[in-house]
Short mmCIF file of N, CA and C in Angstrom, two decimals:
data_model
loop_
_atom_site.label_atom_id
_atom_site.label_comp_id
_atom_site.label_asym_id
_atom_site.label_seq_id
_atom_site.Cartn_x
_atom_site.Cartn_y
_atom_site.Cartn_z
N MET A 1 0.84 -1.18 0.00
CA MET A 1 0.00 0.00 0.00
C MET A 1 0.88 1.24 0.00
N ILE A 2 0.50 2.23 -0.78
CA ILE A 2 1.30 3.45 -0.83
C ILE A 2 0.58 4.56 -0.06
N THR A 3 1.33 5.57 0.32
CA THR A 3 0.76 6.67 1.09
C THR A 3 -0.08 7.56 0.19
N PRO A 4 -0.96 8.37 0.77
CA PRO A 4 -1.75 9.31 -0.04
C PRO A 4 -0.86 10.26 -0.86
N GLU A 5 0.25 10.70 -0.28
CA GLU A 5 1.15 11.59 -1.01
C GLU A 5 1.76 10.88 -2.23
N GLN A 6 2.16 9.62 -2.06
CA GLN A 6 2.70 8.86 -3.17
C GLN A 6 1.63 8.64 -4.24
N GLN A 7 0.39 8.39 -3.80
CA GLN A 7 -0.73 8.23 -4.74
C GLN A 7 -0.94 9.53 -5.53
N GLU A 8 -0.85 10.67 -4.87
CA GLU A 8 -1.01 11.97 -5.53
C GLU A 8 0.10 12.19 -6.55
N LYS A 9 1.33 11.83 -6.18
CA LYS A 9 2.45 11.99 -7.11
C LYS A 9 2.28 11.09 -8.33
N LEU A 10 1.81 9.87 -8.10
CA LEU A 10 1.58 8.93 -9.20
C LEU A 10 0.50 9.48 -10.14
N ARG A 11 -0.60 9.93 -9.56
CA ARG A 11 -1.68 10.52 -10.36
C ARG A 11 -1.18 11.74 -11.12
N GLY A 12 -0.38 12.56 -10.45
CA GLY A 12 0.20 13.74 -11.09
C GLY A 12 1.10 13.37 -12.26
N TRP A 13 1.88 12.30 -12.09
CA TRP A 13 2.76 11.87 -13.18
C TRP A 13 1.92 11.50 -14.40
N PHE A 14 0.86 10.72 -14.20
CA PHE A 14 0.01 10.33 -15.32
C PHE A 14 -0.70 11.54 -15.91
N ALA A 15 -1.19 12.44 -15.06
CA ALA A 15 -1.88 13.64 -15.57
C ALA A 15 -0.94 14.46 -16.44
N GLY A 16 0.32 14.56 -16.03
CA GLY A 16 1.29 15.32 -16.81
C GLY A 16 1.81 14.59 -18.03
N ARG A 17 1.84 13.28 -17.99
CA ARG A 17 2.43 12.48 -19.06
C ARG A 17 1.44 12.11 -20.17
N LEU A 18 0.16 11.98 -19.84
CA LEU A 18 -0.83 11.59 -20.85
C LEU A 18 -1.03 12.70 -21.86
N PRO A 19 -1.20 12.36 -23.13
CA PRO A 19 -1.51 13.39 -24.13
C PRO A 19 -2.80 14.13 -23.74
N ASP A 20 -2.82 15.45 -23.95
CA ASP A 20 -3.96 16.26 -23.54
C ASP A 20 -5.28 15.81 -24.15
N ASP A 21 -5.23 15.26 -25.35
CA ASP A 21 -6.47 14.88 -26.03
C ASP A 21 -6.87 13.42 -25.81
N LEU A 22 -6.19 12.71 -24.90
CA LEU A 22 -6.51 11.30 -24.69
C LEU A 22 -7.85 11.15 -23.97
N PHE A 23 -8.03 11.80 -22.84
CA PHE A 23 -9.26 11.72 -22.06
C PHE A 23 -9.85 13.11 -21.90
N GLU A 24 -11.16 13.16 -21.67
CA GLU A 24 -11.77 14.42 -21.25
C GLU A 24 -11.29 14.76 -19.85
N GLU A 25 -11.14 13.70 -19.03
CA GLU A 25 -10.74 13.87 -17.64
C GLU A 25 -10.11 12.56 -17.16
N LEU A 26 -9.05 12.68 -16.40
CA LEU A 26 -8.45 11.51 -15.74
C LEU A 26 -9.26 11.27 -14.48
N THR A 27 -10.01 10.15 -14.42
CA THR A 27 -10.93 9.95 -13.30
C THR A 27 -10.35 9.09 -12.18
N GLU A 28 -9.51 8.10 -12.51
CA GLU A 28 -8.96 7.21 -11.48
C GLU A 28 -7.54 6.80 -11.83
N VAL A 29 -6.70 6.74 -10.82
CA VAL A 29 -5.39 6.09 -10.92
C VAL A 29 -5.29 5.25 -9.66
N THR A 30 -5.34 3.93 -9.82
CA THR A 30 -5.34 3.00 -8.70
C THR A 30 -4.08 2.15 -8.79
N VAL A 31 -3.47 1.87 -7.63
CA VAL A 31 -2.22 1.11 -7.64
C VAL A 31 -2.23 0.05 -6.54
N ASP A 32 -1.64 -1.10 -6.86
CA ASP A 32 -1.35 -2.12 -5.85
C ASP A 32 0.04 -2.66 -6.15
N ARG A 33 0.41 -3.79 -5.58
CA ARG A 33 1.78 -4.32 -5.75
C ARG A 33 2.11 -4.66 -7.19
N GLU A 34 1.11 -5.13 -7.95
CA GLU A 34 1.37 -5.62 -9.30
C GLU A 34 1.01 -4.64 -10.41
N GLU A 35 0.07 -3.74 -10.15
CA GLU A 35 -0.57 -3.05 -11.28
C GLU A 35 -0.96 -1.61 -10.94
N ILE A 36 -0.88 -0.78 -11.96
CA ILE A 36 -1.44 0.58 -11.91
C ILE A 36 -2.58 0.59 -12.93
N THR A 37 -3.76 0.99 -12.49
CA THR A 37 -4.90 1.07 -13.41
C THR A 37 -5.25 2.54 -13.61
N VAL A 38 -5.29 2.94 -14.88
CA VAL A 38 -5.57 4.32 -15.25
C VAL A 38 -6.91 4.35 -15.99
N ILE A 39 -7.84 5.15 -15.48
CA ILE A 39 -9.16 5.25 -16.08
C ILE A 39 -9.48 6.71 -16.34
N GLY A 40 -9.94 6.98 -17.56
CA GLY A 40 -10.32 8.34 -17.92
C GLY A 40 -11.70 8.39 -18.55
N ARG A 41 -12.27 9.58 -18.53
CA ARG A 41 -13.59 9.78 -19.12
C ARG A 41 -13.44 10.11 -20.60
N ILE A 42 -14.28 9.48 -21.42
CA ILE A 42 -14.32 9.79 -22.85
C ILE A 42 -15.72 10.31 -23.18
N PRO A 43 -15.85 11.05 -24.27
CA PRO A 43 -17.16 11.64 -24.59
C PRO A 43 -18.20 10.58 -24.94
N THR A 44 -19.41 10.83 -24.50
CA THR A 44 -20.51 9.93 -24.85
C THR A 44 -20.95 10.23 -26.28
N PRO A 45 -21.44 9.24 -26.98
CA PRO A 45 -21.91 9.47 -28.35
C PRO A 45 -23.12 10.41 -28.36
N ARG A 46 -23.21 11.23 -29.39
CA ARG A 46 -24.36 12.12 -29.53
C ARG A 46 -25.49 11.36 -30.20
N LEU A 47 -26.61 11.29 -29.50
CA LEU A 47 -27.79 10.60 -30.01
C LEU A 47 -29.00 11.49 -29.81
N ALA A 48 -30.05 11.16 -30.51
CA ALA A 48 -31.31 11.87 -30.31
C ALA A 48 -31.77 11.65 -28.87
N GLU A 49 -32.43 12.65 -28.30
CA GLU A 49 -32.90 12.54 -26.92
C GLU A 49 -33.82 11.35 -26.70
N ASP A 50 -34.59 11.00 -27.73
CA ASP A 50 -35.54 9.90 -27.59
C ASP A 50 -34.99 8.57 -28.08
N ALA A 51 -33.67 8.47 -28.21
CA ALA A 51 -33.06 7.22 -28.67
C ALA A 51 -33.35 6.10 -27.68
N PRO A 52 -33.69 4.92 -28.17
CA PRO A 52 -33.98 3.80 -27.26
C PRO A 52 -32.75 3.36 -26.47
N ALA A 53 -32.98 2.71 -25.33
CA ALA A 53 -31.90 2.28 -24.46
C ALA A 53 -30.93 1.34 -25.17
N ALA A 54 -31.46 0.45 -26.01
CA ALA A 54 -30.59 -0.49 -26.74
C ALA A 54 -29.64 0.26 -27.68
N GLU A 55 -30.14 1.31 -28.31
CA GLU A 55 -29.30 2.11 -29.21
C GLU A 55 -28.22 2.84 -28.42
N ARG A 56 -28.58 3.39 -27.27
CA ARG A 56 -27.61 4.09 -26.43
C ARG A 56 -26.52 3.13 -25.94
N GLU A 57 -26.93 1.95 -25.51
CA GLU A 57 -25.99 0.96 -25.02
C GLU A 57 -25.02 0.54 -26.13
N ALA A 58 -25.52 0.29 -27.32
CA ALA A 58 -24.68 -0.11 -28.45
C ALA A 58 -23.73 1.03 -28.83
N ALA A 59 -24.21 2.26 -28.79
CA ALA A 59 -23.37 3.40 -29.15
C ALA A 59 -22.23 3.58 -28.15
N VAL A 60 -22.51 3.40 -26.87
CA VAL A 60 -21.47 3.53 -25.84
C VAL A 60 -20.44 2.43 -26.01
N ARG A 61 -20.88 1.20 -26.20
CA ARG A 61 -19.93 0.09 -26.40
C ARG A 61 -19.05 0.33 -27.63
N SER A 62 -19.65 0.82 -28.70
CA SER A 62 -18.88 1.12 -29.92
C SER A 62 -17.89 2.24 -29.69
N ARG A 63 -18.30 3.26 -28.94
CA ARG A 63 -17.39 4.38 -28.63
C ARG A 63 -16.20 3.89 -27.84
N ILE A 64 -16.43 3.02 -26.86
CA ILE A 64 -15.34 2.48 -26.04
C ILE A 64 -14.39 1.66 -26.91
N GLN A 65 -14.92 0.83 -27.79
CA GLN A 65 -14.09 0.01 -28.68
C GLN A 65 -13.27 0.89 -29.63
N GLU A 66 -13.91 1.92 -30.17
CA GLU A 66 -13.21 2.84 -31.08
C GLU A 66 -12.07 3.53 -30.35
N PHE A 67 -12.33 4.00 -29.13
CA PHE A 67 -11.30 4.66 -28.34
C PHE A 67 -10.13 3.71 -28.08
N ARG A 68 -10.45 2.50 -27.69
CA ARG A 68 -9.41 1.51 -27.38
C ARG A 68 -8.49 1.28 -28.57
N GLU A 69 -9.06 1.09 -29.73
CA GLU A 69 -8.26 0.83 -30.93
C GLU A 69 -7.47 2.07 -31.37
N ARG A 70 -8.12 3.23 -31.36
CA ARG A 70 -7.49 4.46 -31.86
C ARG A 70 -6.33 4.91 -30.98
N THR A 71 -6.42 4.67 -29.67
CA THR A 71 -5.41 5.20 -28.75
C THR A 71 -4.37 4.17 -28.30
N ARG A 72 -4.43 2.98 -28.87
CA ARG A 72 -3.56 1.89 -28.41
C ARG A 72 -2.08 2.28 -28.39
N GLU A 73 -1.58 2.84 -29.46
CA GLU A 73 -0.14 3.17 -29.51
C GLU A 73 0.25 4.21 -28.47
N ALA A 74 -0.55 5.25 -28.32
CA ALA A 74 -0.24 6.29 -27.33
C ALA A 74 -0.27 5.72 -25.92
N ARG A 75 -1.27 4.90 -25.62
CA ARG A 75 -1.37 4.30 -24.29
C ARG A 75 -0.21 3.36 -24.03
N MET A 76 0.18 2.58 -25.03
CA MET A 76 1.29 1.63 -24.85
C MET A 76 2.60 2.36 -24.59
N ALA A 77 2.81 3.50 -25.25
CA ALA A 77 4.04 4.27 -25.03
C ALA A 77 4.11 4.78 -23.58
N VAL A 78 3.00 5.31 -23.08
CA VAL A 78 2.96 5.78 -21.70
C VAL A 78 3.13 4.61 -20.74
N ALA A 79 2.49 3.49 -21.05
CA ALA A 79 2.58 2.31 -20.18
C ALA A 79 4.01 1.79 -20.08
N ARG A 80 4.71 1.73 -21.21
CA ARG A 80 6.11 1.26 -21.18
C ARG A 80 6.95 2.14 -20.27
N GLU A 81 6.79 3.45 -20.40
CA GLU A 81 7.55 4.39 -19.58
C GLU A 81 7.18 4.23 -18.09
N ALA A 82 5.90 4.12 -17.80
CA ALA A 82 5.45 3.98 -16.42
C ALA A 82 5.90 2.65 -15.82
N GLU A 83 5.83 1.57 -16.60
CA GLU A 83 6.25 0.26 -16.11
C GLU A 83 7.73 0.27 -15.75
N HIS A 84 8.52 0.94 -16.56
CA HIS A 84 9.95 1.05 -16.27
C HIS A 84 10.18 1.90 -15.02
N ARG A 85 9.47 2.98 -14.91
CA ARG A 85 9.65 3.92 -13.80
C ARG A 85 9.13 3.38 -12.47
N PHE A 86 7.94 2.75 -12.48
CA PHE A 86 7.29 2.35 -11.24
C PHE A 86 7.35 0.86 -10.94
N GLY A 87 7.84 0.04 -11.89
CA GLY A 87 7.99 -1.39 -11.66
C GLY A 87 6.68 -2.15 -11.54
N ARG A 88 5.63 -1.65 -12.19
CA ARG A 88 4.32 -2.31 -12.16
C ARG A 88 3.73 -2.27 -13.57
N LYS A 89 2.89 -3.24 -13.88
CA LYS A 89 2.16 -3.24 -15.14
C LYS A 89 1.13 -2.12 -15.11
N VAL A 90 0.83 -1.56 -16.28
CA VAL A 90 -0.18 -0.51 -16.40
C VAL A 90 -1.36 -1.06 -17.18
N SER A 91 -2.54 -0.89 -16.61
CA SER A 91 -3.79 -1.29 -17.25
C SER A 91 -4.62 -0.04 -17.50
N TRP A 92 -5.53 -0.15 -18.46
CA TRP A 92 -6.31 1.01 -18.87
C TRP A 92 -7.80 0.72 -18.82
N GLY A 93 -8.56 1.77 -18.66
CA GLY A 93 -10.01 1.67 -18.70
C GLY A 93 -10.60 3.03 -18.99
N VAL A 94 -11.90 3.04 -19.25
CA VAL A 94 -12.59 4.30 -19.53
C VAL A 94 -13.95 4.35 -18.85
N ARG A 95 -14.43 5.56 -18.70
CA ARG A 95 -15.81 5.83 -18.32
C ARG A 95 -16.43 6.55 -19.50
N CYS A 96 -17.56 6.03 -19.93
CA CYS A 96 -18.29 6.65 -21.04
C CYS A 96 -19.75 6.68 -20.60
N GLY A 97 -20.24 7.87 -20.27
CA GLY A 97 -21.56 7.95 -19.68
C GLY A 97 -21.53 7.24 -18.34
N ALA A 98 -22.49 6.35 -18.12
CA ALA A 98 -22.53 5.58 -16.86
C ALA A 98 -21.72 4.30 -16.94
N GLU A 99 -21.22 3.96 -18.11
CA GLU A 99 -20.48 2.70 -18.33
C GLU A 99 -19.02 2.86 -17.92
N ARG A 100 -18.49 1.86 -17.22
CA ARG A 100 -17.07 1.78 -16.87
C ARG A 100 -16.54 0.50 -17.48
N ALA A 101 -15.51 0.61 -18.31
CA ALA A 101 -14.95 -0.56 -18.99
C ALA A 101 -13.45 -0.62 -18.76
N LEU A 102 -12.96 -1.81 -18.38
CA LEU A 102 -11.53 -2.04 -18.23
C LEU A 102 -11.03 -2.80 -19.45
N PHE A 103 -9.85 -2.42 -19.92
CA PHE A 103 -9.21 -3.15 -21.00
C PHE A 103 -8.37 -4.25 -20.35
N THR A 104 -7.47 -4.86 -21.09
CA THR A 104 -6.65 -5.94 -20.55
C THR A 104 -6.01 -5.50 -19.24
N HIS A 105 -6.16 -6.32 -18.22
CA HIS A 105 -5.58 -6.00 -16.93
C HIS A 105 -5.06 -7.26 -16.25
N VAL A 106 -4.29 -7.05 -15.19
CA VAL A 106 -3.61 -8.14 -14.50
C VAL A 106 -4.61 -8.96 -13.69
N ALA A 107 -4.52 -10.26 -13.82
CA ALA A 107 -5.26 -11.18 -12.95
C ALA A 107 -4.19 -11.95 -12.17
N ALA A 108 -3.86 -11.44 -11.00
CA ALA A 108 -2.75 -12.00 -10.22
C ALA A 108 -3.21 -13.22 -9.42
N PRO A 109 -2.44 -14.31 -9.49
CA PRO A 109 -2.80 -15.48 -8.68
C PRO A 109 -2.57 -15.19 -7.20
N VAL A 110 -3.43 -15.75 -6.37
CA VAL A 110 -3.33 -15.56 -4.93
C VAL A 110 -3.46 -16.93 -4.28
N MET A 111 -2.42 -17.32 -3.55
CA MET A 111 -2.46 -18.61 -2.85
C MET A 111 -3.20 -18.44 -1.53
N THR A 112 -3.98 -19.44 -1.18
CA THR A 112 -4.67 -19.41 0.10
C THR A 112 -4.87 -20.83 0.60
N ARG A 113 -5.03 -20.96 1.87
CA ARG A 113 -5.32 -22.26 2.49
C ARG A 113 -6.73 -22.17 3.06
N LEU A 114 -7.56 -23.09 2.65
CA LEU A 114 -8.94 -23.10 3.12
C LEU A 114 -9.24 -24.41 3.83
N ARG A 115 -9.99 -24.32 4.89
CA ARG A 115 -10.45 -25.52 5.60
C ARG A 115 -11.68 -26.08 4.87
N GLN A 116 -12.08 -27.27 5.25
CA GLN A 116 -13.16 -27.95 4.55
C GLN A 116 -14.46 -27.14 4.48
N PRO A 117 -14.91 -26.51 5.57
CA PRO A 117 -16.15 -25.74 5.45
C PRO A 117 -16.05 -24.60 4.42
N GLU A 118 -14.89 -23.98 4.33
CA GLU A 118 -14.67 -22.91 3.35
C GLU A 118 -14.64 -23.48 1.93
N ARG A 119 -14.00 -24.63 1.76
CA ARG A 119 -13.97 -25.27 0.44
C ARG A 119 -15.37 -25.69 0.01
N GLN A 120 -16.17 -26.13 0.99
CA GLN A 120 -17.55 -26.53 0.67
C GLN A 120 -18.37 -25.35 0.14
N VAL A 121 -18.11 -24.16 0.66
CA VAL A 121 -18.79 -22.97 0.14
C VAL A 121 -18.45 -22.79 -1.34
N LEU A 122 -17.18 -22.89 -1.66
CA LEU A 122 -16.74 -22.73 -3.04
C LEU A 122 -17.34 -23.83 -3.92
N ASP A 123 -17.32 -25.07 -3.43
CA ASP A 123 -17.86 -26.19 -4.19
C ASP A 123 -19.37 -26.05 -4.42
N THR A 124 -20.08 -25.47 -3.46
CA THR A 124 -21.52 -25.22 -3.63
C THR A 124 -21.75 -24.20 -4.74
N LEU A 125 -20.93 -23.17 -4.79
CA LEU A 125 -21.05 -22.18 -5.86
C LEU A 125 -20.79 -22.81 -7.23
N ILE A 126 -19.87 -23.75 -7.28
CA ILE A 126 -19.59 -24.46 -8.53
C ILE A 126 -20.78 -25.34 -8.91
N ALA A 127 -21.27 -26.10 -7.94
CA ALA A 127 -22.41 -27.00 -8.20
C ALA A 127 -23.65 -26.21 -8.63
N GLY A 128 -23.81 -25.00 -8.10
CA GLY A 128 -24.96 -24.17 -8.44
C GLY A 128 -24.80 -23.42 -9.74
N GLY A 129 -23.66 -23.57 -10.40
CA GLY A 129 -23.45 -22.90 -11.69
C GLY A 129 -23.04 -21.44 -11.57
N VAL A 130 -22.73 -20.99 -10.36
CA VAL A 130 -22.30 -19.61 -10.16
C VAL A 130 -20.85 -19.43 -10.64
N ALA A 131 -20.05 -20.49 -10.51
CA ALA A 131 -18.64 -20.43 -10.87
C ALA A 131 -18.23 -21.73 -11.56
N ARG A 132 -17.15 -21.65 -12.35
CA ARG A 132 -16.66 -22.83 -13.07
C ARG A 132 -15.59 -23.58 -12.29
N SER A 133 -14.97 -22.89 -11.34
CA SER A 133 -13.87 -23.50 -10.59
C SER A 133 -13.81 -22.87 -9.21
N ARG A 134 -12.98 -23.44 -8.35
CA ARG A 134 -12.79 -22.84 -7.03
C ARG A 134 -12.20 -21.44 -7.15
N SER A 135 -11.31 -21.27 -8.11
CA SER A 135 -10.73 -19.95 -8.32
C SER A 135 -11.80 -18.93 -8.70
N ASP A 136 -12.68 -19.29 -9.64
CA ASP A 136 -13.80 -18.41 -10.02
C ASP A 136 -14.71 -18.15 -8.83
N ALA A 137 -14.98 -19.18 -8.05
CA ALA A 137 -15.86 -19.04 -6.89
C ALA A 137 -15.27 -18.09 -5.85
N LEU A 138 -13.96 -18.22 -5.62
CA LEU A 138 -13.31 -17.33 -4.66
C LEU A 138 -13.33 -15.89 -5.15
N ALA A 139 -13.07 -15.68 -6.44
CA ALA A 139 -13.13 -14.33 -7.01
C ALA A 139 -14.55 -13.76 -6.88
N TRP A 140 -15.56 -14.60 -7.10
CA TRP A 140 -16.96 -14.18 -6.96
C TRP A 140 -17.23 -13.73 -5.52
N CYS A 141 -16.72 -14.49 -4.55
CA CYS A 141 -16.91 -14.14 -3.14
C CYS A 141 -16.25 -12.81 -2.81
N VAL A 142 -15.05 -12.59 -3.34
CA VAL A 142 -14.35 -11.33 -3.08
C VAL A 142 -15.14 -10.16 -3.67
N ARG A 143 -15.64 -10.32 -4.89
CA ARG A 143 -16.45 -9.25 -5.50
C ARG A 143 -17.71 -8.98 -4.69
N LEU A 144 -18.33 -10.03 -4.16
CA LEU A 144 -19.54 -9.87 -3.35
C LEU A 144 -19.23 -9.09 -2.08
N VAL A 145 -18.15 -9.45 -1.41
CA VAL A 145 -17.76 -8.72 -0.20
C VAL A 145 -17.43 -7.28 -0.55
N GLN A 146 -16.70 -7.08 -1.63
CA GLN A 146 -16.32 -5.73 -2.05
C GLN A 146 -17.56 -4.87 -2.30
N ARG A 147 -18.55 -5.42 -2.94
CA ARG A 147 -19.76 -4.68 -3.28
C ARG A 147 -20.54 -4.27 -2.03
N HIS A 148 -20.54 -5.13 -1.02
CA HIS A 148 -21.38 -4.89 0.15
C HIS A 148 -20.65 -4.28 1.35
N THR A 149 -19.37 -4.03 1.22
CA THR A 149 -18.64 -3.51 2.36
C THR A 149 -17.78 -2.30 2.00
N ASP A 150 -18.18 -1.55 0.99
CA ASP A 150 -17.38 -0.39 0.57
C ASP A 150 -17.04 0.54 1.72
N ASP A 151 -18.03 0.88 2.55
CA ASP A 151 -17.78 1.80 3.66
C ASP A 151 -16.75 1.22 4.62
N TRP A 152 -16.89 -0.05 4.95
CA TRP A 152 -15.96 -0.70 5.86
C TRP A 152 -14.55 -0.71 5.28
N LEU A 153 -14.41 -1.04 3.98
CA LEU A 153 -13.09 -1.09 3.36
C LEU A 153 -12.46 0.30 3.30
N VAL A 154 -13.25 1.33 3.04
CA VAL A 154 -12.72 2.70 3.02
C VAL A 154 -12.19 3.07 4.41
N GLU A 155 -12.94 2.73 5.44
CA GLU A 155 -12.51 3.02 6.80
C GLU A 155 -11.23 2.26 7.14
N LEU A 156 -11.15 1.00 6.73
CA LEU A 156 -9.95 0.19 6.97
C LEU A 156 -8.74 0.78 6.25
N ARG A 157 -8.90 1.18 4.99
CA ARG A 157 -7.79 1.79 4.24
C ARG A 157 -7.33 3.08 4.89
N ASP A 158 -8.29 3.90 5.36
CA ASP A 158 -7.94 5.14 6.05
C ASP A 158 -7.12 4.84 7.31
N SER A 159 -7.52 3.81 8.04
CA SER A 159 -6.79 3.42 9.26
C SER A 159 -5.38 2.97 8.91
N LEU A 160 -5.22 2.20 7.84
CA LEU A 160 -3.89 1.75 7.42
C LEU A 160 -3.01 2.93 7.03
N GLU A 161 -3.58 3.91 6.36
CA GLU A 161 -2.81 5.10 5.99
C GLU A 161 -2.34 5.84 7.24
N HIS A 162 -3.20 5.92 8.25
CA HIS A 162 -2.83 6.57 9.51
C HIS A 162 -1.67 5.81 10.17
N VAL A 163 -1.75 4.49 10.19
CA VAL A 163 -0.66 3.69 10.76
C VAL A 163 0.64 3.94 10.01
N GLN A 164 0.58 4.02 8.69
CA GLN A 164 1.79 4.28 7.91
C GLN A 164 2.38 5.64 8.24
N ARG A 165 1.54 6.65 8.41
CA ARG A 165 2.03 7.99 8.76
C ARG A 165 2.72 7.97 10.11
N VAL A 166 2.13 7.29 11.08
CA VAL A 166 2.73 7.21 12.42
C VAL A 166 4.06 6.47 12.36
N ARG A 167 4.10 5.35 11.64
CA ARG A 167 5.36 4.60 11.50
C ARG A 167 6.44 5.44 10.84
N ALA A 168 6.05 6.24 9.85
CA ALA A 168 7.02 7.06 9.11
C ALA A 168 7.64 8.13 10.00
N GLN A 169 6.99 8.47 11.09
CA GLN A 169 7.52 9.48 12.00
C GLN A 169 8.41 8.87 13.08
N GLY A 170 8.55 7.55 13.07
CA GLY A 170 9.34 6.85 14.08
C GLY A 170 10.82 7.15 13.94
N PRO A 171 11.60 6.85 14.98
CA PRO A 171 13.03 7.18 14.99
C PRO A 171 13.88 6.33 14.06
N ASP A 172 13.40 5.17 13.67
CA ASP A 172 14.22 4.26 12.86
C ASP A 172 13.87 4.29 11.38
N THR A 173 13.18 5.31 10.92
CA THR A 173 12.76 5.34 9.52
C THR A 173 13.63 6.30 8.72
N GLU A 174 13.74 5.97 7.45
CA GLU A 174 14.45 6.83 6.52
C GLU A 174 13.41 7.56 5.69
N PRO A 175 13.76 8.71 5.12
CA PRO A 175 12.81 9.42 4.26
C PRO A 175 12.37 8.53 3.11
N GLU A 176 11.08 8.58 2.77
CA GLU A 176 10.53 7.73 1.71
C GLU A 176 10.02 8.58 0.55
N ASP A 177 10.88 9.42 -0.01
CA ASP A 177 10.45 10.32 -1.07
C ASP A 177 9.93 9.61 -2.29
N ASN A 178 10.58 8.52 -2.68
CA ASN A 178 10.25 7.91 -3.97
C ASN A 178 9.78 6.47 -3.82
N GLN A 179 9.10 6.13 -2.73
CA GLN A 179 8.67 4.74 -2.53
C GLN A 179 7.70 4.31 -3.60
N ALA A 180 6.85 5.22 -4.11
CA ALA A 180 5.91 4.85 -5.17
C ALA A 180 6.65 4.47 -6.45
N GLU A 181 7.89 4.97 -6.58
CA GLU A 181 8.66 4.66 -7.78
C GLU A 181 9.40 3.35 -7.65
N GLU A 182 9.44 2.79 -6.44
CA GLU A 182 10.11 1.52 -6.22
C GLU A 182 9.07 0.43 -6.13
N LYS A 183 9.49 -0.77 -6.33
CA LYS A 183 8.57 -1.90 -6.26
C LYS A 183 8.18 -2.27 -4.88
#
């Protein structure tokens, strides 16, 4: 986890490095140990006010696909530079209207040890057709928890940031100016 200041510097680097005409607005820059995800807003397609929902949905999907193809080279150039500088893969996404779409991104394996009752939960999800494998079932569970505990996770992250600030003020710490740039 990086500090809020390091997060701001990372966001600032992308805001300064991205071509001005790439996004209408840089909406998110998220980072973890493996990946930096950059999401920007793109213009929604212009349609008649009375356009049906299916037409609007198809137009937004087409706009996202067009953006992805048209900007691939520019995004890859920035990603190569950022990957070298920050030691993490860069993934991209967009917001177009109410739609949020992620392009190719990292799916990092996570090892875990589960006891039989926990494995049975995963196996039940597989048997019920919710997931194809234990890995899919576990990912489904994580998404479910994430969706229903946003407030709790925000509070937990805030607490972790506070702990990091207190630790950074301790007598045995060195200045961490460029920790976001290190792995």
